Tab-separated table of C-alpha atoms in Angstrom:
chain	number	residue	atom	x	y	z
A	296	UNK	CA	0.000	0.000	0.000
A	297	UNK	CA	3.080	2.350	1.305
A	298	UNK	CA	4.674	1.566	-2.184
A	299	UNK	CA	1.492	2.602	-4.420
A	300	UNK	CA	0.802	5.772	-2.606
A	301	UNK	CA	4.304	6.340	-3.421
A	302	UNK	CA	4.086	5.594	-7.023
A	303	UNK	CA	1.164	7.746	-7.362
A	304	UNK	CA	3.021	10.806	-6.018
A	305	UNK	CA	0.791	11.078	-2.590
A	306	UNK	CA	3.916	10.086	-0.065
A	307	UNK	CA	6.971	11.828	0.163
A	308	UNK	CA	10.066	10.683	2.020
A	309	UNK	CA	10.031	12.032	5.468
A	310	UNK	CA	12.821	10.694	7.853
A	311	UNK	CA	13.873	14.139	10.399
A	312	UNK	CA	16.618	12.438	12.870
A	313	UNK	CA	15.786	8.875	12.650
A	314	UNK	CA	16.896	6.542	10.661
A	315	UNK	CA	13.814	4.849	9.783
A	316	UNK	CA	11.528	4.852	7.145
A	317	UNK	CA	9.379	7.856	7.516
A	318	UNK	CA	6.433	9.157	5.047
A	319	UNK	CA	4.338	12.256	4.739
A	320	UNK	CA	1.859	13.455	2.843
A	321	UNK	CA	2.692	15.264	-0.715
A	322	UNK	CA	1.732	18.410	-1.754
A	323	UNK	CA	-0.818	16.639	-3.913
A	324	UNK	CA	-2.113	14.648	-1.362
A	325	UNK	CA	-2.658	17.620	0.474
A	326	UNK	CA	-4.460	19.269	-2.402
A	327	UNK	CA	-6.583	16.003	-2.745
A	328	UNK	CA	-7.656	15.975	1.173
A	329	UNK	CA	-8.310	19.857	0.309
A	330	UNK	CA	-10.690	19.112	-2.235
A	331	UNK	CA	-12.487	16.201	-0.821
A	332	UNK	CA	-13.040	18.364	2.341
A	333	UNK	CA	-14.505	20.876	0.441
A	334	UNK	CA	-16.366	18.844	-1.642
A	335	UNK	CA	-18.318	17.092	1.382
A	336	UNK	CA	-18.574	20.150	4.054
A	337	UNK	CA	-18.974	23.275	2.145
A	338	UNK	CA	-22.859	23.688	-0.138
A	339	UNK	CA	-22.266	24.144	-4.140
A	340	UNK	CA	-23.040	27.790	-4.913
A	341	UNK	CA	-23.878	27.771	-8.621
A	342	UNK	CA	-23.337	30.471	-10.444
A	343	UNK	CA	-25.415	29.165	-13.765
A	344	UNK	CA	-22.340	29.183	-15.815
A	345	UNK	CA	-20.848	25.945	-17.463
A	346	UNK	CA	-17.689	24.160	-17.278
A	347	UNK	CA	-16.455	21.961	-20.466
A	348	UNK	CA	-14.215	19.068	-20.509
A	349	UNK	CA	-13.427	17.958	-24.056
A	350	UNK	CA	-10.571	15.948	-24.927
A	351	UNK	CA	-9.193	13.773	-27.483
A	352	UNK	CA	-7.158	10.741	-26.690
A	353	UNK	CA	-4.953	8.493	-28.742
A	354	UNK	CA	-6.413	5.166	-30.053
A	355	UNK	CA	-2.699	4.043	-28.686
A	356	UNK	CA	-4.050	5.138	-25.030
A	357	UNK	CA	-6.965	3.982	-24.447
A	358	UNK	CA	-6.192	2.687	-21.103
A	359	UNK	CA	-6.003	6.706	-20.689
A	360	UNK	CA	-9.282	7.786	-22.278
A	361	UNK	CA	-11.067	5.223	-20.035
A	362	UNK	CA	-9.202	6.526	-16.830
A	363	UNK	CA	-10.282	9.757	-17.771
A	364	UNK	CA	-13.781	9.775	-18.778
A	365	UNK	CA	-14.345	7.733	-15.417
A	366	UNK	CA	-12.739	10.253	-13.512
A	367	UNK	CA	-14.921	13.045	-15.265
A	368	UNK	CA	-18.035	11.105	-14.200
A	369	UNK	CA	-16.725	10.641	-10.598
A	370	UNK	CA	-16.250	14.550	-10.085
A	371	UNK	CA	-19.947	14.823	-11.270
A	372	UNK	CA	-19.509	15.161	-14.716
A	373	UNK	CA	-22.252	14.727	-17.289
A	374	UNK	CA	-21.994	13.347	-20.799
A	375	UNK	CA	-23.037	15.584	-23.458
A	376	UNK	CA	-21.604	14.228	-26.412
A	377	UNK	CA	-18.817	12.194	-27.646
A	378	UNK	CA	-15.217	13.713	-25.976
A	379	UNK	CA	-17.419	16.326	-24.219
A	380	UNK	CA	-18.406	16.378	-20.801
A	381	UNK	CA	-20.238	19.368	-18.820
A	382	UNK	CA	-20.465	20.284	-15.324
A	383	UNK	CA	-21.154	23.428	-13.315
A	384	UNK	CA	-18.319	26.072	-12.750
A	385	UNK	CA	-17.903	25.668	-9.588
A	386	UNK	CA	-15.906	22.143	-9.710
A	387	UNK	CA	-13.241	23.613	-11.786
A	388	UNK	CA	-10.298	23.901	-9.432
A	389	UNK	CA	-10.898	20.347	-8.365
A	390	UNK	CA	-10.970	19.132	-12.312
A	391	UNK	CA	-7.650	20.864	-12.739
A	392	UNK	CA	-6.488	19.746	-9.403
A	393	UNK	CA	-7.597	15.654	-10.325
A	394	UNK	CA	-6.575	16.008	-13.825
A	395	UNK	CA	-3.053	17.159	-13.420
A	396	UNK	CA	-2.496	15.045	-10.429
A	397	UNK	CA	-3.501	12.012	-12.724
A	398	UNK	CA	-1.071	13.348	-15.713
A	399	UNK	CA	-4.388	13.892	-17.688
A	400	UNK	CA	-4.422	17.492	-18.307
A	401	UNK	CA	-2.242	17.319	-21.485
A	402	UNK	CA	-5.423	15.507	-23.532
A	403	UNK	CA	-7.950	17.821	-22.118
A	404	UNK	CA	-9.075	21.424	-22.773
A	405	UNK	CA	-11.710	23.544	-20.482
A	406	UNK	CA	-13.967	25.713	-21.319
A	407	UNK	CA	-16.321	27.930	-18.921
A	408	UNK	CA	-19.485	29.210	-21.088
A	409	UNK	CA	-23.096	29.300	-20.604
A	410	UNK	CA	-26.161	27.075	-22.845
A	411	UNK	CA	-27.166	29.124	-25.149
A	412	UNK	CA	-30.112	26.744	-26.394
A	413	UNK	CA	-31.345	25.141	-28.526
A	414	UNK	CA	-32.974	22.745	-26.259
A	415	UNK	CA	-34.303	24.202	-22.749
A	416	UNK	CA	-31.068	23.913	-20.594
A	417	UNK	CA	-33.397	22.048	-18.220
A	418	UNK	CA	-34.409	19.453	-20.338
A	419	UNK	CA	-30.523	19.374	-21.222
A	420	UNK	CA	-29.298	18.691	-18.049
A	421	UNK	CA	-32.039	15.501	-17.529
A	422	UNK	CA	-29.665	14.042	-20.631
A	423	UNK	CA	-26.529	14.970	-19.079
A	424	UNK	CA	-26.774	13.698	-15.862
A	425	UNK	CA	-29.347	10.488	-14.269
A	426	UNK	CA	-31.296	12.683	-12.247
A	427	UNK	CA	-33.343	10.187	-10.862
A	428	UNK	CA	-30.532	7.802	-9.993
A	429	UNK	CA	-29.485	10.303	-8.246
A	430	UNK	CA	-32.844	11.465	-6.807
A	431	UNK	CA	-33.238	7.807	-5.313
A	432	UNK	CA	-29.374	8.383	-3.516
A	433	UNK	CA	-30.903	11.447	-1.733
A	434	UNK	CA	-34.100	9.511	-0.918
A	435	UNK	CA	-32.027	6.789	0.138
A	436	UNK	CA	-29.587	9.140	2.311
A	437	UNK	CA	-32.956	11.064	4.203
A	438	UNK	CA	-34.769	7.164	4.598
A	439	UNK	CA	-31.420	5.971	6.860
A	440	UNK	CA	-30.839	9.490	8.135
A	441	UNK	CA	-33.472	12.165	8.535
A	442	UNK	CA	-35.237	9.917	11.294
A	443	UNK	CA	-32.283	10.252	13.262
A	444	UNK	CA	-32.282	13.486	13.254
A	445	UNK	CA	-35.576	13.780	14.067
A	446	UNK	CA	-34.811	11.662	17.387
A	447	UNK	CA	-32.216	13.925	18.279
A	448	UNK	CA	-34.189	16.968	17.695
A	449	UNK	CA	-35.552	16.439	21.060
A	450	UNK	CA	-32.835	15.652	23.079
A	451	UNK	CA	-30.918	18.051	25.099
A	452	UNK	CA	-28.131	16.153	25.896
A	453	UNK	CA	-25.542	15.030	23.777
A	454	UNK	CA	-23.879	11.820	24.887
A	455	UNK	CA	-20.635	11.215	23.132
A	456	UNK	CA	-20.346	7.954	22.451
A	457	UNK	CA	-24.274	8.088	21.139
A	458	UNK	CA	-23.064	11.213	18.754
A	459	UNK	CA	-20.337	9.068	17.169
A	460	UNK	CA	-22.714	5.745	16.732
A	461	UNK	CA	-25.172	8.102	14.345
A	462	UNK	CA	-22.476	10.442	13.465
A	463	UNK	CA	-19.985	7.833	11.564
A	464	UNK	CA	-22.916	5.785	9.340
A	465	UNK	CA	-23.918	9.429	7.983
A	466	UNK	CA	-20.810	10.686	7.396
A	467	UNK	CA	-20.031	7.386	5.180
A	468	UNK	CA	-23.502	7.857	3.626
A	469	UNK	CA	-22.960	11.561	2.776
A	470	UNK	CA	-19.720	12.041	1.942
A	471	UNK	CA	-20.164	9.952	-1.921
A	472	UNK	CA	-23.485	12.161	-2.566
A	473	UNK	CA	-21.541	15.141	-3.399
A	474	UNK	CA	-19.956	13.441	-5.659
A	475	UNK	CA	-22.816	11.771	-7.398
A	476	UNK	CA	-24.642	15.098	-7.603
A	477	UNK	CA	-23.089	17.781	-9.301
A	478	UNK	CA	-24.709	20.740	-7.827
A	479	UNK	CA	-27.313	21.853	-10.648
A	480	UNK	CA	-29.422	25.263	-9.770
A	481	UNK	CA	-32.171	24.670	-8.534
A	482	UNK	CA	-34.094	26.124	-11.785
A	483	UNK	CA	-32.824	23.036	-13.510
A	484	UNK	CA	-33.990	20.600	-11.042
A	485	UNK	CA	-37.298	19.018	-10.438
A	486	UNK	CA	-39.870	20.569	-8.397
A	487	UNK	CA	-39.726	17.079	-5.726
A	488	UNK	CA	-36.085	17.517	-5.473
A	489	UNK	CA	-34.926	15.791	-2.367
A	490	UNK	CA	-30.862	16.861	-2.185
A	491	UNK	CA	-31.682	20.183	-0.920
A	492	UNK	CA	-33.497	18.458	1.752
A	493	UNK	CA	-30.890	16.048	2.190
A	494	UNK	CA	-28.386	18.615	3.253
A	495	UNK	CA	-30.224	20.232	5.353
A	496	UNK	CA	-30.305	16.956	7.356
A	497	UNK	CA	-26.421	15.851	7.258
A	498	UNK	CA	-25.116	19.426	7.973
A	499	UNK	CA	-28.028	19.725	10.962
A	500	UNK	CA	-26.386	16.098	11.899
A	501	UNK	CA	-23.259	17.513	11.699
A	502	UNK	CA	-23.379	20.289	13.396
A	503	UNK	CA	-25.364	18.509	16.215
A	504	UNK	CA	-22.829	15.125	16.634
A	505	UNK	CA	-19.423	15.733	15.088
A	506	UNK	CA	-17.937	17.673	18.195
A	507	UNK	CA	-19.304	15.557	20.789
A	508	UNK	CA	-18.386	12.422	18.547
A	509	UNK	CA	-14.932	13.620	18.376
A	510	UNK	CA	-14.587	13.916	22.053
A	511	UNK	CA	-15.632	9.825	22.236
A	512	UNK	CA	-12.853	8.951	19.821
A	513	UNK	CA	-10.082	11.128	21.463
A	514	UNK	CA	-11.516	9.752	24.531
A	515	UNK	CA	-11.078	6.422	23.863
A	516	UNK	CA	-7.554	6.518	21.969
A	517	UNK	CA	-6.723	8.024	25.472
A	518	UNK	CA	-7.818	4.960	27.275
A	519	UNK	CA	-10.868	6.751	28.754
């Protein structure tokens, strides 16, 4: 594992005083934590403006086209055409970031624009992207979820060991839905919607159980 983090540029050599082996994360690394933090704790502000991923890769590489269209797709990416994938603006430092981290960014050009027609850009983005596959991930998320929230809604106590036990499971839940959903305005959503919703209930979760779950794990690596 040590030795394919290191191939992949995400451990550096770290070894101050000792003569031991020592690792630490890369700048890259850093940049990928970065982005995945953002990604999963901050909301999407779109601005309504597009971002374009086209790119052309060798018949020679394929290996690299697939790599790269099924990193496009896992940033949130949708599929307009052939060699051109859309997303909203605001996941264009993190494309840069992923795509020169993965040596990718020589086949690929950006563009930021805005749809211009002819279709309704609403109707558009129902081709680009499975918006009920994703629907049913929010639904999914606020079935396992919301009820817990609801149940600690009317408690005034937060036990720490009880915040971590609901914290973790929606943490792992969450944290691959802002991935799978891009971000679209609102306008370009349907009216049921439920990842607005959603939100609402990890970040209320969040806000509610991550400190007092973090005082249970520091507790307990201290033996408490």
């Amino acid at each position: 594992a040590v030795s394919r983090l290191k191939r992949r540029g995400l451990l550096t050599a770290d070894r101050p005083g000792s003569k031991a082996a020592g690792y630490a994360p890369s700048p890259a690394a850093r940049q990928l934590l970065d982005d995945g933090d953002r990604r999963v704790y901050t909301r999407p502000v779109p601005d309504g403006r597009w971002l374009l991923a086209v790119f052309s890769v060798p018949e020679s590489e394929r290996t690299r086209r697939h790599v790269l269209r099924s990193r496009l797709a896992r940033l949130g990416f949708g599929n307009a055409a052939p060699g051109i994938w859309i997303a909203p603006s605001h996941l264009e430092d993190e494309t840069r970031h992923t795509l020169v981290r993965l040596g990718l960014d020589a086949y690929v050009d950006l563009f930021r624009g805005t749809h211009e027609g002819f279709e309704p850009t609403a109707e558009a983005a129902a081709r680009w992207w499975d918006l009920e596959a994703i629907a049913a991930l929010h639904r999914s998320f606020l079935s396992a979820h919301e009820p817990v929230l609801r149940a600690w809604s009317r408690r005034r106590k937060t036990p720490p060991e009880e915040a971590y036990r609901d914290y973790l499971p929606a943490l792992d839940a969450w944290r691959r839905l802002p991935y799978a959903d891009p971000g679209l305005p609102a306008a370009l959503l349907p009216r049921d919607w439920p990842g607005a919703r959603a939100a609402e209930v990890f970040f209320a979760l969040h806000a509610k159980l991550r400190d007092a779950g973090r005082r249970y794990v520091l507790g307990a690596g201290d033996g408490a």
